[in-house]
XYZ file of N, CA, C and O in Angstrom:
768
model
N 90.445 92.040 96.431
C 89.808 92.204 95.167
C 88.552 92.826 95.197
O 87.661 92.588 95.906
N 88.332 93.885 94.473
C 86.975 94.665 94.487
C 85.777 93.907 93.835
O 86.149 93.039 92.925
N 84.619 94.166 94.278
C 83.419 93.532 93.630
C 82.888 94.428 92.748
O 82.628 95.812 93.203
N 82.471 94.214 91.389
C 81.723 95.232 90.671
C 80.350 94.818 90.629
O 79.943 93.705 90.394
N 79.642 95.881 90.839
C 78.167 95.939 90.948
C 77.677 96.345 89.536
O 77.966 97.404 89.061
N 77.282 95.287 88.619
C 77.109 95.818 87.180
C 75.713 95.914 86.844
O 74.934 95.079 87.399
N 75.353 96.646 85.741
C 73.966 96.649 85.310
C 73.962 96.177 83.914
O 72.883 96.260 83.256
N 74.855 95.397 83.619
C 74.931 94.568 82.306
C 75.482 93.152 82.581
O 75.823 93.038 83.638
N 75.223 92.432 81.438
C 75.492 90.998 81.770
C 76.954 90.617 81.937
O 77.837 91.469 81.006
N 77.337 89.977 82.800
C 78.706 89.575 82.946
C 78.671 88.090 83.646
O 77.708 88.013 84.399
N 79.825 87.418 83.515
C 79.721 86.144 84.077
C 80.001 86.348 85.651
O 79.997 85.335 86.471
N 80.352 87.654 86.137
C 80.628 87.891 87.596
C 79.462 88.620 88.250
O 79.552 89.192 89.319
N 78.327 88.767 87.573
C 77.224 89.829 88.160
C 76.896 89.303 89.423
O 76.413 88.020 89.614
N 76.553 90.238 90.311
C 76.072 90.080 91.618
C 74.630 90.175 91.492
O 73.930 91.198 91.620
N 73.802 88.943 91.118
C 72.412 89.148 90.764
C 71.327 89.405 91.788
O 70.389 89.962 91.416
N 71.687 89.182 92.920
C 70.919 89.690 94.115
C 70.958 91.054 94.661
O 70.360 91.272 95.721
N 71.659 91.767 93.756
C 71.906 93.325 94.413
C 71.044 94.317 93.795
O 70.602 94.329 92.642
N 70.368 95.104 94.534
C 69.424 96.137 94.360
C 70.338 97.490 94.117
O 71.457 97.580 94.792
N 69.877 98.240 93.386
C 70.599 99.505 93.077
C 70.932 100.281 94.414
O 71.999 100.634 94.775
N 70.095 100.298 95.402
C 70.326 101.207 96.522
C 71.422 100.306 97.461
O 72.125 101.021 98.172
N 71.477 98.924 97.219
C 72.294 98.236 98.161
C 73.807 98.646 97.553
O 74.861 98.773 98.113
N 73.967 98.503 95.947
C 75.102 98.808 95.304
C 75.737 100.279 95.957
O 76.817 100.487 96.215
N 74.723 101.120 95.885
C 75.200 102.437 96.288
C 75.579 102.652 97.867
O 76.474 103.222 98.090
N 74.757 102.020 98.529
C 75.125 101.766 99.963
C 76.428 101.298 100.182
O 77.279 101.732 101.146
N 76.996 100.246 99.399
C 78.018 99.348 99.577
C 79.294 100.342 99.234
O 80.269 100.328 99.839
N 79.151 101.053 97.970
C 80.209 101.955 97.689
C 80.438 103.139 98.503
O 81.413 103.848 98.215
N 79.434 103.499 99.111
C 79.566 104.439 100.092
C 79.772 104.398 101.684
O 79.873 105.045 102.427
N 80.030 103.067 101.739
C 80.338 102.467 103.209
C 81.782 102.726 103.668
O 82.539 101.887 104.030
N 82.096 104.104 103.623
C 83.434 104.385 104.165
C 83.479 104.243 105.755
O 82.537 104.897 106.437
N 84.227 103.308 106.426
C 84.416 103.311 107.814
C 84.373 104.719 108.453
O 85.062 105.527 108.019
N 83.751 104.620 109.575
C 83.656 105.810 110.324
C 82.514 106.672 110.071
O 82.298 107.630 110.806
N 82.051 106.318 108.786
C 80.972 107.247 108.330
C 79.766 106.331 108.066
O 78.546 106.899 108.587
N 79.717 105.249 107.555
C 78.605 104.503 107.473
C 79.170 102.864 107.634
O 80.273 102.608 107.356
N 78.200 102.261 108.057
C 78.475 100.916 108.472
C 78.526 99.947 107.143
O 77.969 100.553 106.252
N 79.271 99.000 107.211
C 79.286 98.034 105.942
C 77.959 97.523 105.706
O 77.037 97.578 106.600
N 77.928 96.925 104.553
C 76.673 96.340 104.359
C 76.822 94.707 103.732
O 77.574 94.750 103.107
N 75.824 93.959 104.083
C 75.867 92.595 103.682
C 74.768 92.672 102.523
O 73.643 92.867 102.977
N 75.215 91.799 101.400
C 74.211 91.715 100.331
C 74.016 90.406 100.046
O 75.038 89.683 99.742
N 72.760 89.924 100.206
C 72.630 88.464 99.917
C 73.326 87.621 101.031
O 73.404 88.011 102.191
N 74.057 86.543 100.620
C 74.810 85.696 101.570
C 76.217 85.995 101.327
O 77.116 85.295 101.737
N 76.684 87.068 100.589
C 77.850 87.529 100.557
C 78.821 87.928 101.689
O 78.186 88.474 102.625
N 80.085 88.247 101.573
C 80.724 89.007 102.738
C 80.249 90.415 102.854
O 79.855 90.840 101.947
N 80.602 91.057 103.918
C 80.118 92.231 104.136
C 80.859 93.279 103.096
O 82.118 93.003 102.672
N 80.269 94.184 102.629
C 80.981 95.283 101.568
C 81.228 96.648 102.251
O 80.400 96.956 103.092
N 82.425 97.148 101.830
C 82.742 98.565 102.346
C 83.236 99.214 101.145
O 83.383 98.826 100.031
N 83.427 100.619 101.420
C 83.688 101.535 100.265
C 84.957 101.040 99.552
O 85.941 100.737 100.108
N 84.955 101.143 98.300
C 86.064 100.717 97.316
C 87.389 101.502 97.509
O 88.525 100.872 97.290
N 87.206 102.461 98.218
C 88.361 103.479 98.429
C 89.309 102.757 99.430
O 90.523 103.093 99.508
N 88.836 101.789 100.093
C 89.771 101.139 100.850
C 90.854 100.138 100.246
O 91.828 99.427 100.920
N 90.624 100.000 99.098
C 91.447 99.060 98.451
C 91.611 99.361 96.951
O 92.607 99.025 96.328
N 90.889 100.207 96.288
C 90.993 100.673 94.942
C 90.482 102.181 95.008
O 89.592 102.361 94.318
N 91.158 102.909 95.494
C 90.980 104.410 95.743
C 91.083 105.083 94.169
O 90.385 106.016 93.688
N 91.946 104.459 93.473
C 92.023 104.711 92.021
C 91.769 103.556 91.142
O 92.555 102.761 91.060
N 90.522 103.466 90.746
C 90.070 102.244 89.998
C 90.498 102.181 88.510
O 90.044 101.149 87.823
N 91.281 102.849 87.976
C 91.781 102.816 86.678
C 92.072 101.343 86.126
O 91.556 101.075 84.925
N 92.664 100.888 86.935
C 93.292 99.319 86.498
C 92.064 98.315 86.366
O 91.888 97.692 85.641
N 91.243 98.587 87.475
C 89.930 97.761 87.562
C 89.126 98.107 86.131
O 88.515 97.120 85.604
N 88.894 99.274 85.872
C 88.128 99.637 84.685
C 88.707 99.148 83.325
O 88.046 98.537 82.442
N 90.017 99.179 83.429
C 90.683 98.604 82.202
C 90.696 97.133 82.042
O 90.406 96.654 80.994
N 90.729 96.586 83.103
C 90.464 94.958 83.253
C 89.252 94.641 82.860
O 89.052 93.713 82.045
N 88.237 95.318 83.327
C 86.756 95.150 83.049
C 86.534 95.301 81.571
O 85.851 94.661 80.754
N 87.147 96.412 81.047
C 86.824 96.714 79.533
C 87.548 95.484 78.705
O 86.833 95.176 77.822
N 88.574 95.119 79.120
C 89.209 94.173 78.499
C 88.342 92.857 78.441
O 88.239 92.228 77.466
N 87.778 92.427 79.557
C 87.136 91.346 79.700
C 85.746 91.485 78.778
O 85.282 90.383 78.247
N 85.227 92.626 78.720
C 84.237 92.855 77.987
C 84.331 93.192 76.397
O 83.579 92.766 75.532
N 85.404 93.898 76.057
C 85.447 94.376 74.906
C 86.935 94.299 74.386
O 87.622 94.987 73.649
N 87.603 93.089 74.496
C 88.910 92.852 74.189
C 89.365 93.174 72.792
O 90.553 93.531 72.587
N 88.485 93.057 71.806
C 88.902 93.203 70.419
C 88.562 94.677 69.964
O 88.786 94.829 68.827
N 87.945 95.518 70.961
C 87.689 96.998 70.379
C 88.955 97.813 70.716
O 89.674 97.542 71.502
N 88.842 98.791 69.907
C 89.900 99.822 70.197
C 89.569 100.751 71.340
O 88.492 101.072 71.450
N 90.515 101.272 72.021
C 90.342 102.200 73.012
C 90.469 103.726 72.790
O 91.517 103.908 72.041
N 89.524 104.410 73.133
C 89.547 105.764 72.794
C 90.448 106.469 73.811
O 91.293 107.225 73.672
N 90.018 106.523 75.066
C 90.694 107.130 76.100
C 90.254 106.749 77.483
O 89.027 106.045 77.587
N 91.066 106.788 78.460
C 90.878 106.426 79.905
C 90.705 107.747 80.583
O 92.048 108.398 80.695
N 89.918 108.198 81.360
C 89.975 109.346 82.328
C 89.998 108.981 83.859
O 88.905 108.090 84.151
N 90.785 109.424 84.493
C 90.951 109.121 85.776
C 90.956 110.552 86.575
O 91.836 111.353 86.430
N 90.086 110.731 87.663
C 89.811 111.879 88.436
C 90.077 111.628 89.684
O 89.399 110.714 90.377
N 91.164 112.120 90.283
C 91.483 111.968 91.641
C 90.962 113.019 92.557
O 90.203 113.799 92.214
N 90.981 112.694 93.915
C 90.492 113.527 95.000
C 91.407 114.373 95.558
O 91.207 114.907 96.765
N 92.650 114.579 94.904
C 93.574 115.319 95.457
C 94.839 114.604 95.881
O 94.714 113.463 96.486
N 95.894 115.128 95.628
C 97.259 114.582 95.912
C 97.379 114.484 97.375
O 97.242 115.355 98.090
N 97.988 113.447 97.919
C 98.181 113.132 99.499
C 99.438 113.888 99.757
O 100.311 113.836 98.768
N 99.790 114.210 100.969
C 101.171 114.717 101.366
C 101.913 113.584 101.688
O 101.365 112.366 101.833
N 102.844 113.765 101.713
C 103.987 112.559 101.987
C 103.475 112.323 103.704
O 103.497 113.023 104.511
N 103.129 110.991 103.786
C 102.489 110.681 105.107
C 103.606 110.296 106.119
O 104.276 109.360 105.733
N 103.516 111.123 107.130
C 104.427 110.861 108.142
C 103.850 111.193 109.525
O 103.120 112.232 109.604
N 103.848 110.354 110.501
C 103.287 110.704 111.654
C 104.522 111.180 112.511
O 105.480 110.335 113.177
N 104.508 112.527 113.035
C 105.562 113.178 113.584
C 105.623 112.593 115.056
O 106.765 112.286 115.595
N 104.513 112.752 115.820
C 104.669 112.360 117.212
C 103.248 111.773 117.423
O 102.070 112.047 116.815
N 103.122 110.673 118.491
C 101.986 110.190 118.717
C 100.914 111.175 119.361
O 101.262 112.036 120.055
N 99.847 111.168 118.829
C 98.731 112.023 119.200
C 97.495 111.126 119.600
O 97.615 110.064 119.637
N 96.555 111.923 119.980
C 95.272 111.208 120.312
C 94.745 110.098 119.307
O 94.557 109.100 119.486
N 94.807 110.601 117.986
C 94.419 109.696 116.928
C 95.272 108.265 116.890
O 94.737 107.389 116.904
N 96.574 108.495 117.056
C 97.410 107.034 116.982
C 97.305 106.468 118.398
O 97.229 105.268 118.390
N 96.734 106.987 119.509
C 96.545 106.261 120.847
C 94.954 105.542 120.704
O 94.969 104.417 121.243
N 94.276 106.174 119.779
C 92.994 105.505 119.767
C 92.637 104.606 118.556
O 92.254 103.339 118.785
N 93.356 104.815 117.457
C 93.386 103.912 116.136
C 94.448 103.041 116.228
O 95.690 103.471 116.307
N 94.275 101.601 116.108
C 95.316 100.755 115.992
C 96.353 101.202 114.883
O 96.039 101.643 113.814
N 97.494 100.647 115.049
C 98.701 101.031 114.175
C 98.424 100.497 112.785
O 98.792 100.945 111.617
N 97.805 99.286 112.759
C 97.515 98.494 111.391
C 96.461 99.442 110.507
O 96.631 99.403 109.485
N 95.436 100.182 111.027
C 94.643 101.044 110.508
C 95.529 102.194 109.976
O 95.156 102.653 108.805
N 96.264 102.588 110.666
C 97.021 103.811 110.235
C 98.041 103.445 108.922
O 98.303 104.075 107.983
N 98.450 102.028 109.072
C 99.340 101.609 107.954
C 98.523 101.472 106.786
O 98.843 101.591 105.640
N 97.391 101.046 106.999
C 96.329 100.849 105.918
C 96.214 102.002 105.207
O 95.903 102.013 103.940
N 96.004 103.171 105.900
C 95.636 104.414 105.248
C 96.856 104.813 104.456
O 96.548 105.506 103.446
N 98.087 104.599 105.010
C 99.053 104.809 104.238
C 99.142 104.226 102.853
O 99.410 104.644 101.812
N 98.836 103.000 102.944
C 98.843 102.170 101.777
C 97.869 102.548 100.798
O 98.284 102.564 99.448
N 96.767 103.001 101.118
C 95.577 103.422 100.080
C 96.214 104.599 99.488
O 96.081 104.882 98.418
N 96.695 105.629 100.233
C 97.173 106.835 99.652
C 98.484 106.441 98.723
O 98.433 107.183 97.569
N 99.267 105.502 98.769
C 100.316 105.114 97.978
C 99.618 104.422 96.762
O 100.341 104.531 95.604
N 98.510 103.757 96.904
C 97.926 102.850 95.827
C 97.613 103.847 94.753
O 97.656 103.390 93.470
N 96.807 105.036 94.872
C 96.469 105.799 93.941
C 97.569 106.307 93.040
O 97.326 106.206 91.723
N 98.593 106.636 93.605
C 99.780 107.000 92.765
C 100.491 106.000 92.016
O 100.824 106.098 90.824
N 100.497 104.844 92.665
C 101.109 103.561 92.143
C 100.324 103.079 90.815
O 100.712 102.972 89.744
N 98.970 103.336 91.045
C 98.221 103.035 89.894
C 98.133 103.963 88.744
O 98.383 103.547 87.638
N 98.319 105.100 89.211
C 98.440 106.231 88.032
C 99.845 105.924 87.374
O 99.894 105.984 86.155
N 100.769 105.811 88.083
C 102.373 105.448 87.469
C 102.081 104.047 86.636
O 102.750 104.110 85.388
N 101.452 103.163 86.976
C 101.245 101.927 86.208
C 100.392 102.362 84.896
O 100.851 101.951 83.639
N 99.499 103.165 84.955
C 98.800 103.688 83.746
C 99.458 104.397 82.828
O 99.625 104.117 81.716
N 100.428 105.344 83.382
C 101.216 106.114 82.633
C 102.196 105.216 81.637
O 102.504 105.386 80.550
N 102.670 104.097 82.410
C 103.494 103.107 81.743
C 102.889 102.431 80.685
O 103.527 102.303 79.200
N 101.488 101.985 80.861
C 100.729 101.180 79.936
C 100.395 101.967 78.528
O 100.473 101.533 77.407
N 100.144 103.450 78.854
C 99.812 104.298 77.653
C 100.752 104.970 77.267
O 100.765 105.980 76.588
N 102.239 104.803 77.701
C 103.279 105.597 77.201
C 103.391 105.665 75.482
O 103.789 106.988 75.199
N 103.047 104.914 74.934
C 103.253 104.893 73.257
C 101.880 105.478 72.896
O 101.838 105.458 71.510
N 100.866 105.824 73.625
C 99.503 106.235 73.197
C 99.219 107.675 73.726
O 98.531 107.699 74.606
N 99.897 108.721 73.055
C 99.633 110.002 73.708
C 98.164 110.305 73.413
O 97.561 109.905 72.523
N 97.641 111.170 74.383
C 96.467 111.706 74.462
C 95.315 110.582 74.467
O 94.343 110.492 73.828
N 95.550 109.532 75.360
C 94.877 108.438 75.584
C 94.538 108.150 77.080
O 93.363 108.001 77.299
N 95.460 108.475 77.953
C 95.181 108.469 79.260
C 95.391 109.689 79.794
O 96.349 110.407 79.673
N 94.376 110.006 80.750
C 94.343 111.408 81.205
C 93.914 111.204 82.877
O 93.137 110.610 83.154
N 94.899 111.788 83.534
C 94.572 111.707 84.949
C 94.393 113.317 85.477
O 95.330 114.061 85.273
N 93.318 113.666 86.066
C 93.281 115.067 86.660
C 93.163 114.802 88.235
O 92.455 114.058 88.635
N 94.099 115.582 88.753
C 94.139 115.286 90.261
C 94.952 116.635 90.812
O 96.056 116.783 90.730
N 93.972 117.295 91.699
C 94.633 118.553 92.244
C 95.678 118.242 93.184
O 95.651 117.186 93.748
N 96.895 119.059 93.009
C 98.233 118.582 93.528
C 98.457 119.367 94.781
O 99.436 118.933 95.501
N 98.014 120.524 94.942
C 98.220 121.258 96.143
C 96.846 121.727 96.792
O 95.992 122.099 96.201
N 96.983 121.638 98.138
C 95.879 122.286 98.906
C 94.831 121.391 99.508
O 94.054 121.698 100.379
N 94.729 120.279 98.965
C 93.739 119.356 99.484
C 94.362 118.449 100.594
O 93.698 117.618 101.253
N 95.584 118.369 100.747
C 96.112 117.538 101.877
C 95.764 117.629 103.168
O 95.542 116.671 103.976
N 95.168 118.741 103.567
C 94.650 119.050 104.939
C 93.250 118.764 105.100
O 92.625 119.076 106.201
N 92.529 118.485 104.112
C 91.014 118.264 104.001
C 90.715 116.989 104.139
O 90.922 116.224 103.437
N 90.088 116.747 105.264
C 89.597 115.376 105.470
C 88.224 114.900 104.966
O 87.372 115.825 104.588
N 87.752 113.849 104.623
C 86.393 113.342 104.064
C 85.622 113.979 104.887
O 84.296 114.367 104.243
N 85.463 113.905 106.247
C 84.475 114.486 107.043
C 84.327 116.092 106.995
O 83.349 116.572 107.651
N 85.163 116.656 106.347
C 84.998 118.114 106.612
C 84.421 118.808 105.428
O 84.893 119.630 104.732
N 82.988 118.476 105.470
C 82.205 119.044 104.420
C 82.064 120.533 104.338
O 81.949 121.248 103.153
N 82.256 121.067 105.539
C 82.345 122.682 105.662
C 83.419 123.108 104.890
O 83.355 124.400 104.715
N 84.537 122.563 104.621
C 85.473 123.082 103.597
C 85.301 122.926 102.243
O 86.353 122.896 101.418
N 84.165 122.748 101.759
C 84.080 122.446 100.238
C 84.346 123.653 99.564
O 84.832 123.417 98.386
N 84.206 124.917 100.192
C 84.675 125.865 99.186
C 86.157 126.109 99.239
O 86.616 126.618 98.126
N 86.888 125.538 100.093
C 88.323 125.307 99.966
C 88.652 124.255 98.760
O 89.437 124.528 97.901
N 87.950 123.242 98.760
C 88.140 122.215 97.693
C 87.849 122.884 96.402
O 88.700 122.731 95.362
N 86.800 123.739 96.235
C 86.339 124.447 95.138
C 87.549 125.295 94.647
O 87.832 125.420 93.400
N 88.118 126.097 95.644
C 89.107 127.125 95.385
C 90.341 126.362 94.657
O 90.939 127.022 93.772
N 90.756 125.369 95.554
C 91.953 124.601 95.023
C 91.850 124.004 93.840
O 92.702 124.048 92.757
N 90.569 123.592 93.389
C 90.273 122.904 92.073
C 90.207 123.960 90.967
O 90.810 123.649 89.890
N 89.818 125.146 91.151
C 89.806 126.182 90.403
C 91.210 126.686 89.790
O 91.580 126.965 88.794
N 92.016 126.841 90.906
C 93.505 127.056 90.739
C 94.227 125.973 89.977
O 95.002 126.434 89.162
N 93.910 124.805 90.370
C 94.483 123.939 89.437
C 94.059 123.784 88.116
O 94.851 123.620 87.133
N 92.722 124.104 87.662
C 92.216 123.982 86.339
C 92.958 125.174 85.518
O 92.786 125.332 84.388
N 93.127 126.380 86.171
C 93.750 127.540 85.564
C 95.294 127.448 85.165
O 95.403 128.352 84.363
N 95.927 126.407 85.734
C 97.355 126.337 85.183
C 97.305 125.930 83.857
O 96.496 125.157 83.179
N 98.374 126.641 83.122
C 98.430 126.217 81.593
C 98.513 124.763 81.280
O 97.711 124.433 80.404
N 99.368 124.082 81.901
C 99.570 122.615 81.535
C 98.069 121.872 81.780
O 97.858 121.038 81.027
N 97.508 122.149 82.836
C 96.135 121.359 83.032
C 95.153 121.903 82.126
O 94.444 121.152 81.682
N 94.932 123.105 81.846
C 94.125 123.733 80.864
C 94.468 123.083 79.582
O 93.411 122.610 78.576
N 95.613 122.912 79.041
C 96.003 122.204 77.775
C 95.575 120.717 77.823
O 95.026 120.211 76.785
N 95.565 120.242 79.079
C 95.394 118.715 79.314
C 93.775 118.462 79.039
O 93.477 117.650 78.271
N 93.026 119.421 79.742
C 91.638 119.463 79.434
C 91.094 119.757 78.156
O 90.426 118.922 77.743
N 91.974 120.607 77.490
C 91.467 120.800 76.110
C 91.745 119.704 75.180
O 90.886 119.189 74.366
N 92.876 118.985 75.597
C 93.410 117.779 74.632
C 92.088 116.663 74.976
O 91.837 115.776 74.159
N 91.765 116.402 76.292
C 90.775 115.545 76.798
C 89.517 115.726 75.892
O 88.874 114.833 75.212
N 89.098 117.133 75.939
C 87.848 117.436 75.345
C 87.947 117.019 73.715
O 86.736 116.507 73.207
N 88.996 117.329 73.195
C 89.196 117.025 71.696
C 89.126 115.536 71.436
O 88.551 115.137 70.504
N 89.632 114.650 72.323
C 89.544 113.208 72.010
C 88.320 112.723 72.353
O 87.923 111.811 71.559
N 87.476 113.231 73.182
C 86.169 112.881 73.417
C 85.324 113.215 72.345
O 84.504 112.490 71.977
N 85.487 114.449 71.794
C 84.730 114.980 70.590
C 85.051 114.236 69.296
O 84.103 113.893 68.637
N 86.244 113.866 69.015
C 86.716 113.139 68.034
C 87.556 112.007 68.372
O 88.735 111.994 68.288
N 86.845 110.827 68.695
C 87.659 109.731 69.275
C 88.396 109.262 67.945
O 88.036 109.031 66.838
N 89.622 108.861 68.247
C 90.629 108.114 67.344
C 91.199 106.947 67.877
O 92.157 106.906 68.483
N 90.390 105.766 67.942
C 91.221 104.610 68.610
C 92.327 104.045 67.856
O 92.496 104.385 66.647
N 93.487 104.017 68.743
C 94.548 103.458 68.181
C 95.036 101.916 68.309
O 95.396 101.379 67.195
N 94.787 101.439 69.484
C 94.864 99.984 69.702
C 93.882 99.290 70.474
O 93.136 99.958 71.095
N 93.807 97.986 70.349
C 92.692 97.278 71.069
C 93.222 97.262 72.473
O 94.570 97.386 72.727
N 92.331 97.023 73.397
C 92.589 96.928 74.713
C 93.610 95.586 74.957
O 94.631 95.654 75.584
N 93.348 94.591 74.119
C 94.141 93.481 74.095
C 95.487 93.680 73.677
O 96.682 93.305 74.371
N 95.751 94.437 72.568
C 96.951 94.900 72.228
C 97.729 95.707 73.382
O 99.064 96.083 73.215
N 97.191 96.310 74.149
C 97.613 97.340 75.133
C 98.669 96.647 75.962
O 99.561 97.176 76.619
N 98.277 95.304 76.184
C 99.205 94.429 77.081
C 99.095 94.679 78.488
O 99.984 94.960 79.284
N 97.873 94.544 78.845
C 97.446 94.740 80.375
C 97.665 93.763 81.282
O 97.413 93.693 82.369
N 98.139 92.467 80.830
C 98.325 91.317 81.697
C 99.403 91.361 82.531
O 100.512 92.119 82.190
C-alpha cells in the first residue's frame, strides 16, 4: 500500500515529513538511491515498485477528498510500454539477482497495464474523461540508468505523438482541459 505525502489536510497526513524527505522517498529506486526512513515509520522506497501507474491511487484519493464533486478528466502518463517479459537463458543478471526480484520486476510491468485496463473499464461510459499516453514502441530496451539514451526517448516520444490517433487524443485532452464538462461525481463512478 503506498504512502501519500500530502501538502493538504488529510486524516492520513504524514505530519513529520519535510518536502526534501518526500522527494527523497519517491526517488529511492533500488540500485540508484538508498531507501529513507522518515520519523519512526518504516523505510520508504520509490512508488514505482508497487504503483508504477498511480491512476487508481489518485482516483481513490480524489474520492476521499471530493466524493460529491464531478470529475473532469484523469490523465495517466506512462514511461513506455514494456515488452513481453521473458528470460530466454540465464545470464549474469539472473545469476546475481535473486529470482524473487526478477518476479517482482515482472509484476511491476504487468501492474501498469492492469491498472490502465481497470481505468478503461471504469471510464467506459464517459468518453473523453480518462486519457493514457504511453509510448508503445522503442522504449523497451532503455533502462532507467541509461540517461545517455535520452535522445532515443525523445525520438520515440516524438514519433508516438506524430501518430494520427495519438494527435487526436492529445487534441481531445487539450479540449477537455480548456473547457471542462463534468459528467459524474467520483462517487457515481463506482470505484469501490
